[in-house]
mmCIF file of C-alpha atoms in Angstrom:
data_model
loop_
_atom_site.group_PDB
_atom_site.id
_atom_site.type_symbol
_atom_site.label_atom_id
_atom_site.label_comp_id
_atom_site.label_asym_id
_atom_site.label_seq_id
_atom_site.Cartn_x
_atom_site.Cartn_y
_atom_site.Cartn_z
ATOM 1 C CA MET M 13 23.872 -92.051 -70.220
ATOM 2 C CA GLN M 14 22.447 -91.922 -66.718
ATOM 3 C CA ILE M 15 20.444 -88.689 -66.383
ATOM 4 C CA ARG M 16 20.725 -86.802 -63.093
ATOM 5 C CA ILE M 17 20.393 -83.267 -61.809
ATOM 6 C CA ILE M 18 23.084 -81.056 -63.385
ATOM 7 C CA GLU M 19 25.641 -80.118 -60.744
ATOM 8 C CA ASN M 20 28.561 -78.695 -62.725
ATOM 9 C CA GLU M 21 29.571 -77.086 -66.000
ATOM 10 C CA ASP M 22 31.024 -80.278 -67.505
ATOM 11 C CA GLN M 23 27.763 -82.133 -66.960
ATOM 12 C CA TYR M 24 25.866 -79.157 -68.415
ATOM 13 C CA GLU M 25 28.037 -79.199 -71.563
ATOM 14 C CA ALA M 26 27.597 -82.970 -71.934
ATOM 15 C CA TYR M 27 23.817 -82.622 -71.701
ATOM 16 C CA LEU M 28 23.828 -79.846 -74.311
ATOM 17 C CA ALA M 29 25.795 -82.098 -76.673
ATOM 18 C CA ARG M 30 23.333 -84.941 -76.077
ATOM 19 C CA VAL M 31 20.385 -82.624 -76.819
ATOM 20 C CA GLU M 32 21.944 -81.847 -80.207
ATOM 21 C CA GLU M 33 22.185 -85.568 -80.927
ATOM 22 C CA LEU M 34 18.544 -86.126 -79.961
ATOM 23 C CA PHE M 35 17.116 -83.006 -81.562
ATOM 24 C CA ASP M 36 15.270 -84.815 -84.381
ATOM 25 C CA ALA M 37 14.070 -87.751 -82.270
ATOM 26 C CA PRO M 38 10.690 -89.118 -83.434
ATOM 27 C CA GLU M 39 7.754 -88.092 -81.254
ATOM 28 C CA GLY M 40 6.820 -90.746 -78.712
ATOM 29 C CA SER M 41 10.187 -92.506 -78.842
ATOM 30 C CA ALA M 42 12.477 -93.159 -75.871
ATOM 31 C CA GLU M 43 14.875 -90.594 -77.379
ATOM 32 C CA ALA M 44 12.136 -87.958 -77.460
ATOM 33 C CA GLU M 45 11.413 -88.582 -73.767
ATOM 34 C CA GLU M 46 15.129 -88.310 -72.985
ATOM 35 C CA LEU M 47 15.220 -85.036 -74.948
ATOM 36 C CA LYS M 48 12.332 -83.614 -72.890
ATOM 37 C CA LEU M 49 13.987 -84.580 -69.620
ATOM 38 C CA LEU M 50 17.357 -83.158 -70.633
ATOM 39 C CA THR M 51 15.716 -79.930 -71.775
ATOM 40 C CA LEU M 52 14.021 -79.506 -68.390
ATOM 41 C CA LEU M 53 17.287 -80.145 -66.532
ATOM 42 C CA ILE M 54 19.219 -77.754 -68.769
ATOM 43 C CA ASN M 55 16.604 -75.014 -68.324
ATOM 44 C CA LYS M 56 16.698 -75.410 -64.544
ATOM 45 C CA TYR M 57 20.500 -75.277 -64.496
ATOM 46 C CA GLU M 58 20.524 -72.149 -66.681
ATOM 47 C CA GLN M 59 17.936 -70.400 -64.497
ATOM 48 C CA ASP M 60 19.969 -71.134 -61.377
ATOM 49 C CA ASN M 61 23.401 -70.347 -62.816
ATOM 50 C CA TYR M 62 22.816 -67.811 -65.579
ATOM 51 C CA PRO M 63 19.922 -65.643 -64.448
ATOM 52 C CA ILE M 64 18.823 -62.976 -66.874
ATOM 53 C CA SER M 65 18.051 -59.747 -65.088
ATOM 54 C CA SER M 66 15.050 -57.877 -66.333
ATOM 55 C CA PRO M 67 15.666 -54.511 -68.008
ATOM 56 C CA ASP M 68 15.044 -51.311 -66.102
ATOM 57 C CA PRO M 69 11.594 -49.750 -66.629
ATOM 58 C CA ILE M 70 12.668 -47.352 -69.380
ATOM 59 C CA GLU M 71 14.518 -50.028 -71.355
ATOM 60 C CA PHE M 72 11.508 -52.317 -70.957
ATOM 61 C CA ILE M 73 9.142 -49.602 -72.244
ATOM 62 C CA LYS M 74 11.394 -48.942 -75.252
ATOM 63 C CA ILE M 75 11.676 -52.662 -76.071
ATOM 64 C CA ARG M 76 7.904 -53.156 -75.815
ATOM 65 C CA MET M 77 7.266 -50.030 -77.902
ATOM 66 C CA GLU M 78 9.433 -51.499 -80.643
ATOM 67 C CA ASP M 79 7.756 -54.916 -80.336
ATOM 68 C CA LEU M 80 4.288 -53.359 -80.535
ATOM 69 C CA GLY M 81 5.189 -50.809 -83.210
ATOM 70 C CA LEU M 82 4.378 -47.889 -80.905
ATOM 71 C CA MET M 83 5.631 -44.333 -81.274
ATOM 72 C CA ASP M 84 6.267 -41.890 -78.428
ATOM 73 C CA LYS M 85 2.898 -40.232 -79.121
ATOM 74 C CA ASP M 86 1.145 -43.560 -78.465
ATOM 75 C CA LEU M 87 2.190 -43.351 -74.799
ATOM 76 C CA VAL M 88 0.442 -39.997 -74.234
ATOM 77 C CA PRO M 89 -2.789 -41.583 -72.876
ATOM 78 C CA TYR M 90 -0.789 -43.554 -70.307
ATOM 79 C CA ILE M 91 2.003 -41.156 -69.307
ATOM 80 C CA GLY M 92 0.949 -37.604 -70.144
ATOM 81 C CA ASP M 93 1.552 -35.064 -72.894
ATOM 82 C CA LYS M 94 4.315 -35.470 -75.487
ATOM 83 C CA ALA M 95 6.790 -33.413 -73.449
ATOM 84 C CA ILE M 96 6.365 -35.653 -70.399
ATOM 85 C CA VAL M 97 6.651 -38.810 -72.522
ATOM 86 C CA SER M 98 9.883 -37.437 -73.975
ATOM 87 C CA LYS M 99 11.273 -36.600 -70.516
ATOM 88 C CA VAL M 100 10.455 -40.085 -69.219
ATOM 89 C CA LEU M 101 11.934 -41.897 -72.225
ATOM 90 C CA ASN M 102 15.064 -39.709 -72.089
ATOM 91 C CA ARG M 103 15.465 -40.357 -68.352
ATOM 92 C CA LYS M 104 14.887 -36.737 -67.400
ATOM 93 C CA ARG M 105 11.849 -37.632 -65.287
ATOM 94 C CA LYS M 106 10.864 -40.745 -63.326
ATOM 95 C CA LEU M 107 7.654 -42.641 -63.815
ATOM 96 C CA SER M 108 4.966 -41.633 -61.329
ATOM 97 C CA ILE M 109 2.515 -44.045 -59.731
ATOM 98 C CA ASP M 110 -0.231 -42.834 -62.094
ATOM 99 C CA MET M 111 2.019 -43.409 -65.126
ATOM 100 C CA ILE M 112 2.875 -46.911 -63.899
ATOM 101 C CA ARG M 113 -0.810 -47.686 -63.379
ATOM 102 C CA GLY M 114 -1.641 -46.350 -66.850
ATOM 103 C CA LEU M 115 1.038 -48.437 -68.559
ATOM 104 C CA HIS M 116 0.015 -51.518 -66.603
ATOM 105 C CA LYS M 117 -3.734 -51.186 -67.247
ATOM 106 C CA GLY M 118 -3.532 -49.794 -70.766
ATOM 107 C CA LEU M 119 -0.675 -51.812 -72.240
ATOM 108 C CA SER M 120 -0.436 -54.736 -69.773
ATOM 109 C CA PHE M 121 3.154 -53.867 -68.850
ATOM 110 C CA PRO M 122 4.162 -55.867 -65.745
ATOM 111 C CA LEU M 123 4.145 -53.929 -62.492
ATOM 112 C CA GLU M 124 7.209 -55.789 -61.190
ATOM 113 C CA VAL M 125 9.288 -54.252 -64.001
ATOM 114 C CA LEU M 126 7.765 -50.766 -63.938
ATOM 115 C CA VAL M 127 8.243 -50.224 -60.189
ATOM 116 C CA GLN M 128 11.993 -50.952 -60.257
ATOM 117 C CA ASP M 129 14.256 -48.066 -59.357
ATOM 118 C CA TYR M 130 16.377 -46.496 -62.097
ATOM 119 C CA GLU M 131 18.576 -43.472 -62.625
ATOM 120 C CA VAL M 132 17.446 -40.197 -64.148
ATOM 121 C CA THR M 133 19.788 -37.688 -65.752
ATOM 122 C CA GLY M 134 17.695 -34.519 -65.479
ATOM 123 C CA GLU M 135 18.260 -31.551 -63.188
ATOM 124 C CA GLY M 136 16.293 -31.004 -60.022
ATOM 125 C CA SER M 137 14.308 -33.574 -58.108
ATOM 126 C CA VAL M 138 13.712 -37.194 -59.027
ATOM 127 C CA TYR M 139 10.601 -36.084 -60.877
ATOM 128 C CA GLY M 140 12.530 -33.747 -63.150
ATOM 129 C CA HIS M 141 11.186 -30.538 -61.595
ATOM 130 C CA ARG M 142 13.469 -27.834 -60.318
ATOM 131 C CA SER M 143 13.452 -27.381 -56.595
ATOM 132 C CA ARG M 144 12.377 -24.120 -54.959
ATOM 133 C CA SER M 145 16.026 -23.257 -54.316
ATOM 134 C CA HIS M 146 16.321 -22.510 -58.049
ATOM 135 C CA VAL M 147 13.665 -19.774 -57.872
ATOM 136 C CA ARG M 148 15.167 -16.349 -57.216
ATOM 137 C CA SER M 149 13.942 -14.665 -54.076
ATOM 138 C CA SER M 150 12.565 -11.124 -54.064
ATOM 139 C CA LYS M 151 15.951 -9.983 -52.765
ATOM 140 C CA SER M 152 17.697 -11.034 -55.992
ATOM 141 C CA VAL M 153 19.337 -8.112 -57.644
ATOM 142 C CA ARG M 154 20.714 -7.482 -61.072
ATOM 143 C CA GLY M 155 22.597 -4.230 -61.518
ATOM 144 C CA GLY M 156 21.404 -2.923 -58.138
ATOM 145 C CA LYS M 157 17.700 -3.387 -58.943
ATOM 146 C CA PRO M 158 15.458 -6.308 -58.060
ATOM 147 C CA HIS M 159 15.159 -8.850 -60.874
ATOM 148 C CA ARG M 160 11.767 -8.534 -62.624
ATOM 149 C CA GLY M 161 11.116 -12.279 -62.431
ATOM 150 C CA ALA M 162 11.936 -12.254 -58.736
ATOM 151 C CA GLN M 163 9.440 -9.441 -58.230
ATOM 152 C CA ARG M 164 6.717 -11.497 -59.925
ATOM 153 C CA VAL M 165 7.520 -14.500 -57.745
ATOM 154 C CA SER M 166 7.373 -12.394 -54.591
ATOM 155 C CA ASN M 167 3.995 -10.954 -55.696
ATOM 156 C CA VAL M 168 2.619 -14.460 -56.212
ATOM 157 C CA THR M 169 3.824 -15.654 -52.815
ATOM 158 C CA LYS M 170 2.311 -12.724 -50.898
#
């Protein structure tokens, strides 16, 4: 077999079959060298033709937590209190720059994965907070009278 760069699927399949034949080749033999070369060519072909996309930041965090045997509470030093950790892991709140830095420095999570954009499912802004439009103004009325909560808000804003 003449070994060349893999240029099509048929050649790829043929090289995979040959690797199976050579799998137990004795170290230092010509077959072992052929096996190494074929493995390199197959890996290159797979990288070019079957790229594996990295998981989004939340999936990555969950996978690494499982790998490291971490619980949600173990992320508190890097993300914030338990409620914030829960919101982040449940996609109700996005990771902030400080959270990303904490996960990177504290747990060596790769920045290139953590900074990827991803969807959140929570209400309000991308950070999971409600916008000011959700706060009742002092002119809110319930039954003809100003709402007590609205009165407190207007007192705070004065």
